[in-house]
Amino acid sequence: YPKDLGTTPRPLIVQLHGWHETCADRAAAASRDAAEQAGDWDAYAAAGQKLFSWPCAPGIRPIANERGYDYLGEELAGHGFIVVSIRANGINASSVWGDENAS
């Protein structure tokens, strides 16, 4: 939000990140890459499922996808906008193919 909100009403912008992996699982990412190189599409799908699960497996951190547009939010706030960025990892995890399920 702007440094000085003043008393003037401010426009609100809501940002929603795109379809991205939801879990920061390095082992699953490495497995997926190896499976792709080997052409093992079953292993590729299994590793990808770990990267797009929700909630993430115990000990695996969620990716803060809502932070991906911080640079844009800061720029817009500098021009007087209030910006909210929403984490939609749970929606992404339910979307098997892109935005089909999310929409």
Coordinates of C-alpha atoms in Angstrom, one line a residue:
Y1 CA 0.0 0.0 0.0
P2 CA 1.1 3.6 -0.4
K3 CA 3.4 5.0 2.3
D4 CA 1.0 7.8 2.9
L5 CA -2.6 6.6 2.6
G6 CA -4.0 10.1 3.4
T7 CA -7.8 10.4 3.4
T8 CA -8.4 9.9 -0.3
P9 CA -10.0 6.6 -1.3
R10 CA -7.5 4.3 -2.9
P11 CA -8.2 1.8 -5.7
L12 CA -7.7 -1.9 -4.8
I13 CA -5.9 -4.4 -7.0
V14 CA -6.1 -8.1 -6.3
Q15 CA -3.4 -10.2 -7.9
L16 CA -3.7 -13.9 -8.4
H17 CA -0.6 -15.9 -9.5
G18 CA -0.7 -18.3 -12.3
W19 CA -0.6 -22.1 -12.4
H20 CA 2.7 -23.1 -10.7
E21 CA 4.1 -25.9 -8.6
T22 CA 2.9 -25.7 -5.0
C23 CA 5.5 -27.6 -3.0
A24 CA 9.3 -26.9 -2.8
D25 CA 10.3 -30.6 -3.0
R26 CA 13.8 -30.7 -4.5
A27 CA 13.9 -34.5 -4.5
A28 CA 10.6 -34.7 -6.5
A29 CA 11.9 -32.0 -8.9
A30 CA 15.1 -34.0 -9.5
S31 CA 13.1 -37.2 -10.0
R32 CA 10.8 -35.5 -12.4
D33 CA 13.8 -34.2 -14.4
A34 CA 15.4 -37.6 -14.5
A35 CA 12.2 -39.2 -15.5
E36 CA 11.7 -36.7 -18.4
Q37 CA 15.2 -37.4 -19.6
A38 CA 14.5 -41.1 -19.5
G39 CA 11.1 -40.8 -21.1
D40 CA 9.5 -42.6 -18.1
W41 CA 6.2 -40.7 -18.1
D42 CA 4.7 -42.7 -15.2
A43 CA 7.6 -41.7 -13.0
Y44 CA 7.4 -38.1 -14.4
A45 CA 3.7 -38.0 -13.4
A46 CA 4.3 -39.4 -9.9
A47 CA 7.0 -36.8 -9.2
G48 CA 4.9 -34.0 -10.6
Q49 CA 2.1 -35.0 -8.3
K50 CA 4.4 -34.4 -5.3
L51 CA 5.2 -30.9 -6.7
F52 CA 1.5 -30.1 -7.2
S53 CA 0.1 -31.6 -4.0
W54 CA -1.8 -29.6 -1.4
P55 CA -1.2 -29.5 1.4
C56 CA 2.5 -30.3 0.9
A57 CA 3.9 -33.5 2.4
P58 CA 5.2 -33.2 6.0
G59 CA 8.6 -31.5 6.0
I60 CA 8.1 -30.0 2.6
R61 CA 7.6 -26.2 2.4
P62 CA 4.9 -24.7 0.3
I63 CA 6.1 -22.3 -2.5
A64 CA 5.1 -18.7 -1.7
N65 CA 3.6 -18.2 -5.2
E66 CA 1.7 -15.1 -3.9
R67 CA 5.1 -13.4 -3.6
G68 CA 5.9 -13.7 -7.3
Y69 CA 4.4 -10.4 -8.1
D70 CA 5.8 -8.4 -5.2
Y71 CA 7.8 -6.2 -7.7
L72 CA 4.6 -5.3 -9.4
G73 CA 2.6 -4.7 -6.2
E74 CA 5.4 -2.4 -4.9
E75 CA 5.4 -0.4 -8.2
L76 CA 1.6 0.0 -8.1
A77 CA 1.6 1.0 -4.5
G78 CA 4.1 3.7 -5.5
H79 CA 1.4 5.0 -7.8
G80 CA -1.3 5.1 -5.1
F81 CA -2.9 1.6 -5.4
I82 CA -3.5 -0.8 -2.5
V83 CA -2.5 -4.3 -3.7
V84 CA -3.4 -7.7 -2.3
S85 CA -1.8 -10.9 -3.6
I86 CA -3.6 -14.1 -2.9
R87 CA -2.0 -17.5 -2.5
A88 CA -3.9 -20.0 -4.6
N89 CA -1.8 -23.1 -4.2
G90 CA -4.7 -25.2 -3.1
I91 CA -6.6 -24.2 -6.3
N92 CA -3.5 -24.9 -8.4
A93 CA -3.1 -28.4 -6.8
S94 CA -6.6 -29.3 -7.8
S95 CA -6.1 -28.2 -11.4
V96 CA -4.9 -31.3 -13.3
W97 CA -4.4 -29.5 -16.6
G98 CA -3.7 -25.8 -16.3
D99 CA -6.7 -23.7 -15.4
E100 CA -9.4 -26.1 -16.4
N101 CA -10.3 -27.1 -12.8
A102 CA -9.5 -23.7 -11.3
S103 CA -11.9 -21.9 -13.6

